[in-house]
Short mmCIF file of C-alpha atoms in Angstrom, two decimals:
data_model
loop_
_atom_site.label_atom_id
_atom_site.label_comp_id
_atom_site.label_asym_id
_atom_site.label_seq_id
_atom_site.Cartn_x
_atom_site.Cartn_y
_atom_site.Cartn_z
CA MET A 13 0.00 0.00 0.00
CA ARG A 14 2.48 2.62 -1.20
CA GLN A 15 -0.26 5.26 -1.18
CA LEU A 16 -0.65 4.97 2.57
CA ALA A 17 3.06 4.90 3.21
CA ILE A 18 3.99 7.98 1.22
CA PHE A 19 1.20 10.47 1.04
CA PHE A 20 1.33 13.65 2.93
CA SER A 21 3.19 16.19 0.83
CA PHE A 22 1.67 14.35 -0.98
CA ILE A 23 2.70 11.57 -3.26
CA MET A 24 -0.51 9.58 -2.92
CA LEU A 25 -2.45 12.54 -4.22
CA PHE A 26 -0.11 13.06 -7.14
CA GLY A 27 -0.52 9.41 -7.99
CA CYS A 28 -4.26 10.00 -8.08
CA GLY A 29 -3.81 12.81 -10.59
CA VAL A 30 -4.13 15.74 -8.16
CA ASN A 31 -1.79 18.62 -8.97
CA PRO A 32 -0.28 20.10 -5.74
CA ARG A 33 -0.58 23.58 -7.30
CA SER A 34 -4.16 23.04 -8.46
CA GLY A 35 -6.29 26.10 -7.80
CA ILE A 36 -3.32 28.24 -6.77
CA ASP A 37 -2.83 31.62 -8.48
CA GLU A 38 0.93 31.54 -9.04
CA ASN A 39 1.22 35.32 -9.40
CA GLN A 40 -0.64 35.81 -6.14
CA PHE A 41 1.49 33.13 -4.50
CA SER A 42 4.76 34.71 -5.67
CA ASN A 43 3.72 38.22 -4.65
CA TYR A 44 3.02 37.00 -1.13
CA TRP A 45 5.69 34.40 -0.44
CA TYR A 46 8.57 35.82 -2.48
CA GLN A 47 8.41 39.42 -1.28
CA GLY A 48 11.51 39.09 0.89
CA LYS A 49 9.66 38.95 4.21
CA ALA A 50 8.50 36.33 6.69
CA GLU A 51 5.01 35.94 8.09
CA ILE A 52 5.15 36.13 11.89
CA ASN A 53 2.14 34.83 13.84
CA VAL A 54 1.82 35.17 17.62
CA PHE A 55 -0.55 32.92 19.59
CA ASP A 56 -1.87 32.88 23.12
CA LEU A 57 -0.97 29.40 24.37
CA GLU A 58 -2.75 27.15 26.85
CA GLN A 59 -0.30 24.25 27.22
CA TYR A 60 -1.21 21.21 29.28
CA ARG A 61 1.83 19.84 31.14
CA TYR A 62 2.20 17.71 34.29
CA GLY A 63 -1.55 17.51 34.76
CA GLU A 64 -2.15 21.27 34.73
CA LYS A 65 -2.95 23.98 32.21
CA ARG A 66 -0.09 26.46 31.71
CA GLU A 67 -0.40 29.91 30.17
CA GLY A 68 2.23 30.74 27.59
CA GLU A 69 3.01 32.00 24.13
CA ALA A 70 3.63 30.40 20.76
CA VAL A 71 5.07 31.91 17.59
CA MET A 72 4.79 30.52 14.05
CA ILE A 73 7.15 31.94 11.44
CA PHE A 74 6.58 31.04 7.78
CA VAL A 75 9.09 32.00 5.09
CA THR A 76 10.29 30.60 1.76
CA GLU A 77 13.94 29.66 1.33
CA ASP A 78 16.33 28.06 -1.13
CA PHE A 79 17.16 24.57 0.12
CA SER A 80 19.58 21.82 -0.86
CA ARG A 81 17.67 18.67 -1.80
CA ARG A 82 20.80 16.56 -1.32
CA LYS A 83 22.29 18.08 1.85
CA GLN A 84 18.92 19.17 3.27
CA VAL A 85 20.21 22.52 4.52
CA LYS A 86 19.59 26.12 3.54
CA LEU A 87 21.77 27.05 0.57
CA ASP A 88 24.37 29.79 0.99
CA ASN A 89 24.64 30.34 -2.76
CA PRO A 90 21.53 28.95 -4.48
CA GLU A 91 22.57 30.36 -7.85
CA ASP A 92 25.52 27.94 -7.82
CA ALA A 93 23.54 24.86 -6.72
CA GLY A 94 21.95 24.03 -10.06
CA ALA A 95 19.32 21.29 -9.96
CA ASP A 96 20.00 20.64 -6.28
CA ALA A 97 18.30 23.92 -5.32
CA ARG A 98 14.69 23.64 -4.20
CA LYS A 99 12.18 26.20 -3.00
CA VAL A 100 10.79 25.26 0.40
CA LEU A 101 8.30 26.77 2.80
CA LYS A 102 9.93 26.80 6.21
CA MET A 103 7.94 26.89 9.41
CA ASN A 104 9.62 27.65 12.72
CA MET A 105 7.25 27.23 15.64
CA THR A 106 8.22 28.06 19.21
CA ARG A 107 6.39 27.54 22.48
CA GLU A 108 7.30 29.12 25.82
CA PHE A 109 5.59 28.39 29.13
CA VAL A 110 6.48 27.84 32.77
CA THR A 111 5.94 24.78 34.95
CA GLY A 112 6.31 25.82 38.58
CA ILE A 113 9.74 27.37 39.00
CA TYR A 114 11.26 26.38 35.69
CA PRO A 115 10.56 27.35 32.06
CA TYR A 116 10.01 25.24 28.95
CA HIS A 117 11.20 26.25 25.48
CA THR A 118 10.35 24.20 22.40
CA MET A 119 11.06 24.72 18.72
CA LEU A 120 9.71 22.81 15.75
CA SER A 121 10.97 23.35 12.18
CA ALA A 122 9.55 21.88 8.96
CA PHE A 123 10.94 22.35 5.44
CA THR A 124 8.30 21.51 2.84
CA PRO A 125 9.01 21.70 -0.92
CA VAL A 126 6.84 24.21 -2.73
CA TYR A 127 6.83 22.51 -6.12
CA ASP A 128 8.28 18.99 -5.66
CA GLU A 129 6.01 15.98 -5.31
CA GLU A 130 7.62 14.88 -2.05
CA ASN A 131 7.15 14.95 1.69
CA ALA A 132 8.84 17.57 3.85
CA PHE A 133 12.56 17.23 3.24
CA LYS A 134 13.44 17.80 6.88
CA ILE A 135 11.74 18.21 10.27
CA THR A 136 13.48 19.02 13.54
CA ALA A 137 12.30 19.51 17.11
CA SER A 138 14.01 20.57 20.33
CA VAL A 139 12.82 20.78 23.92
CA THR A 140 14.85 22.57 26.58
CA GLU A 141 14.10 22.97 30.28
CA TRP A 142 16.09 22.91 33.49
CA CYS A 143 16.31 19.12 33.62
CA GLY A 144 18.05 18.98 30.24
CA GLN A 145 17.38 19.06 26.52
CA SER A 146 16.40 16.74 23.69
CA PHE A 147 16.57 16.96 19.91
CA THR A 148 14.90 14.97 17.12
CA GLN A 149 15.55 15.19 13.38
CA LEU A 150 13.75 13.56 10.45
CA ASN A 151 15.30 13.50 6.96
CA TRP A 152 13.30 12.35 3.92
CA LYS A 153 15.51 9.92 1.98
CA ASN A 154 14.61 7.19 -0.51
CA GLY A 155 10.91 7.08 0.33
CA SER A 156 11.06 7.10 4.13
CA TYR A 157 12.19 9.23 7.03
CA LYS A 158 15.55 8.61 8.64
CA ALA A 159 15.13 9.64 12.26
CA ARG A 160 17.68 10.54 14.90
CA LEU A 161 16.66 11.16 18.49
CA PHE A 162 18.96 12.54 21.19
CA SER A 163 17.70 12.59 24.77
CA TYR A 164 19.14 13.03 28.26
CA PHE A 165 16.91 10.18 29.55
CA GLU A 166 18.72 6.85 29.91
CA SER A 167 15.70 4.83 28.79
CA GLU A 168 15.57 6.75 25.50
CA GLY A 169 19.24 7.51 24.93
CA ASP A 170 20.37 8.18 21.37
CA GLN A 171 18.43 6.40 18.62
CA GLU A 172 18.51 6.03 14.85
CA LEU A 173 15.56 4.48 13.03
CA SER A 174 13.63 4.45 9.77
CA LEU A 175 9.98 5.54 9.65
CA ASP A 176 7.78 4.54 6.72
CA GLY A 177 5.12 7.21 6.90
CA ALA A 178 4.52 10.94 6.66
CA ALA A 179 4.72 13.54 9.41
CA GLU A 180 1.94 15.28 11.31
CA ASP A 181 4.31 18.23 11.74
CA GLU A 182 4.08 18.99 8.02
CA LEU A 183 0.35 19.72 8.27
CA PHE A 184 0.73 23.46 8.95
CA ASN A 185 2.96 23.94 5.90
CA THR A 186 0.70 21.90 3.64
CA ILE A 187 -2.31 23.97 4.64
CA ARG A 188 -0.37 27.13 3.82
CA LEU A 189 0.68 25.80 0.41
CA ASN A 190 -2.63 24.25 -0.64
CA PRO A 191 -5.10 22.78 1.87
CA SER A 192 -7.04 21.02 -0.88
CA ILE A 193 -4.26 18.44 -1.24
CA VAL A 194 -4.50 17.26 2.37
CA PRO A 195 -6.06 13.79 2.06
CA GLU A 196 -9.10 12.61 3.98
CA GLY A 197 -9.56 9.17 5.48
CA ASP A 198 -7.13 6.64 6.94
CA VAL A 199 -3.42 7.45 6.79
CA ARG A 200 -0.08 6.49 8.36
CA LEU A 201 1.50 9.33 10.31
CA ILE A 202 4.44 10.09 12.55
CA PRO A 203 2.81 11.99 15.45
CA SER A 204 4.12 15.42 16.36
CA LEU A 205 7.73 15.35 17.54
CA ILE A 206 6.91 17.75 20.39
CA PHE A 207 4.08 15.44 21.51
CA GLN A 208 6.49 12.51 21.36
CA ARG A 209 8.97 14.31 23.60
CA PHE A 210 6.32 15.38 26.11
CA SER A 211 4.63 11.97 26.30
CA HIS A 212 7.79 9.83 25.97
CA VAL A 213 5.99 7.36 23.72
CA PRO A 214 8.10 5.45 21.17
CA LEU A 215 8.89 7.38 17.99
CA LYS A 216 6.98 5.37 15.40
CA VAL A 217 4.30 5.52 12.71
CA GLU A 218 0.67 5.37 13.88
CA ARG A 219 -2.65 4.86 12.12
CA ALA A 220 -4.69 8.05 11.95
CA SER A 221 -7.73 9.48 10.22
CA ILE A 222 -8.03 12.94 8.67
CA SER A 223 -11.26 14.89 8.22
CA LYS A 224 -12.17 18.36 6.96
CA ARG A 225 -15.09 20.67 7.67
CA ASP A 226 -16.18 24.22 6.96
CA VAL A 227 -16.47 26.29 10.12
CA SER A 228 -17.89 29.43 8.51
CA GLY A 229 -17.92 31.22 5.18
CA ASN A 230 -14.22 31.99 5.38
CA GLN A 231 -12.87 29.44 7.86
CA ALA A 232 -12.22 25.71 7.65
CA GLU A 233 -10.78 23.06 9.95
CA ILE A 234 -8.70 19.93 9.45
CA THR A 235 -8.67 17.28 12.18
CA VAL A 236 -6.22 14.42 12.67
CA GLU A 237 -7.25 11.66 15.08
CA TYR A 238 -5.17 8.75 16.38
CA LYS A 239 -7.11 5.96 18.07
CA SER A 240 -4.06 4.01 19.27
CA ILE A 241 -2.57 6.91 21.26
CA ASN A 242 -5.82 8.77 22.07
CA ARG A 243 -4.62 11.96 20.39
CA LYS A 244 -6.65 14.46 18.37
CA VAL A 245 -5.31 17.55 16.60
CA SER A 246 -7.43 20.24 14.92
CA VAL A 247 -6.14 23.18 12.88
CA ARG A 248 -8.41 26.09 11.95
CA TYR A 249 -7.42 28.28 9.00
CA GLN A 250 -8.72 30.81 6.49
CA LYS A 251 -10.31 29.09 3.49
CA PHE A 252 -8.80 31.55 1.02
CA PHE A 253 -5.21 32.36 0.07
CA PRO A 254 -2.85 32.73 1.87
CA PHE A 255 -4.66 30.20 4.12
CA GLU A 256 -3.58 31.79 7.40
CA ILE A 257 -3.46 29.61 10.52
CA LEU A 258 -5.97 30.98 13.05
CA SER A 259 -5.77 28.42 15.86
CA TRP A 260 -4.95 24.85 16.72
CA GLU A 261 -5.99 22.41 19.42
CA GLU A 262 -4.40 19.20 20.72
CA ILE A 263 -6.48 16.83 22.84
CA GLN A 264 -4.91 13.93 24.72
CA THR A 265 -7.16 11.50 26.58
CA LYS A 266 -5.36 9.67 29.38
CA GLU A 267 -6.01 6.07 30.40
CA ASN A 268 -8.03 7.27 33.40
CA GLY A 269 -10.29 9.29 31.10
CA GLU A 270 -8.76 12.65 31.99
CA VAL A 271 -8.63 15.02 29.02
CA GLU A 272 -5.61 17.27 28.49
CA ARG A 273 -6.26 20.11 26.06
CA THR A 274 -3.60 22.39 24.53
CA ILE A 275 -4.87 25.41 22.55
CA GLY A 276 -3.13 28.07 20.49
CA THR A 277 -5.20 31.13 19.47
CA ARG A 278 -3.71 33.73 17.17
CA LYS A 279 -3.59 37.28 18.49
CA SER A 280 -1.38 39.07 15.93
CA MET A 281 0.33 38.69 12.55
CA GLU A 282 2.88 40.77 10.66
CA MET A 283 5.01 40.44 7.53
CA LEU A 284 8.59 41.38 8.46
CA ASP A 285 12.17 40.93 7.31
CA TYR A 286 12.97 40.08 10.92
CA TRP A 287 16.57 39.07 10.17
CA ASN A 288 17.28 42.73 9.39
CA ARG A 289 15.50 43.99 12.52
CA ASN A 290 18.07 43.20 15.20
CA GLY A 291 18.79 46.66 16.62
CA SER A 292 17.67 47.91 20.01
CA GLU A 293 15.22 50.24 18.28
CA ASP A 294 13.52 47.20 16.72
CA GLU A 295 12.30 45.95 20.10
CA GLU A 296 9.24 48.11 19.54
CA LEU A 297 8.20 45.58 16.89
CA ARG A 298 7.93 42.93 19.60
CA ARG A 299 5.57 45.10 21.57
CA ALA A 300 3.50 45.72 18.46
CA LEU A 301 3.16 41.95 17.99
CA GLY A 302 2.23 41.46 21.64
CA LEU A 303 5.46 39.64 22.48
#
């Protein structure tokens, strides 16, 4: 069942004759995503951790970059890379919240090809807090993900494994590129790497189901549900280009029936060339974003 094994960015859909750029106005796309700025989204965060709801903040940064297909890194000189150069949509997503006396910082990055008929080339996740830090990296190679996990916990240690499925963490990017290509029905997914670190479940592919629904005239929602790990993820977004992410929700049902709910609700968005805004006078931009 190759369609189930390799679908999300989304080879199954291409095999069914669905063009990943179908319905996309390329001029509109270029004017938005190739204007030399990043889209910065700030969210109020309610993060469930250690049996309690924690107030915090999340930031999603979307920007296009030139990427090496072979090395799977950002290119320093894309004009010299020839056919190895690929356009990707990069998402960096951070979460910051406090548990008691000590803070948590997480970062998730996904690099999804804009035009190639492939899954995200690379996904990374890090979690840092006062106990220690962990890092996970997925690289798309030869039809599967090569995963490396580094943890300070003895029971997890350092691992290398191969995962024959697609990644939940690519969902945000795929919605931004073209939500119509997200498949519905039963799929094989690698659950969120941040969820995996928080729950300490084995890093492996799980069966999941994907559904879509219209929320209003200009909003829609995609839901991913895993029966085996009692996890449900919903992402709400604008139905029209550029398909902005408005909120997301993660629901985890524990064995005792307790429900843990994490919610991110967008409060601000700005297009900025943030890499050029590193002077003291630019701190005003943080206040404008509500950071």
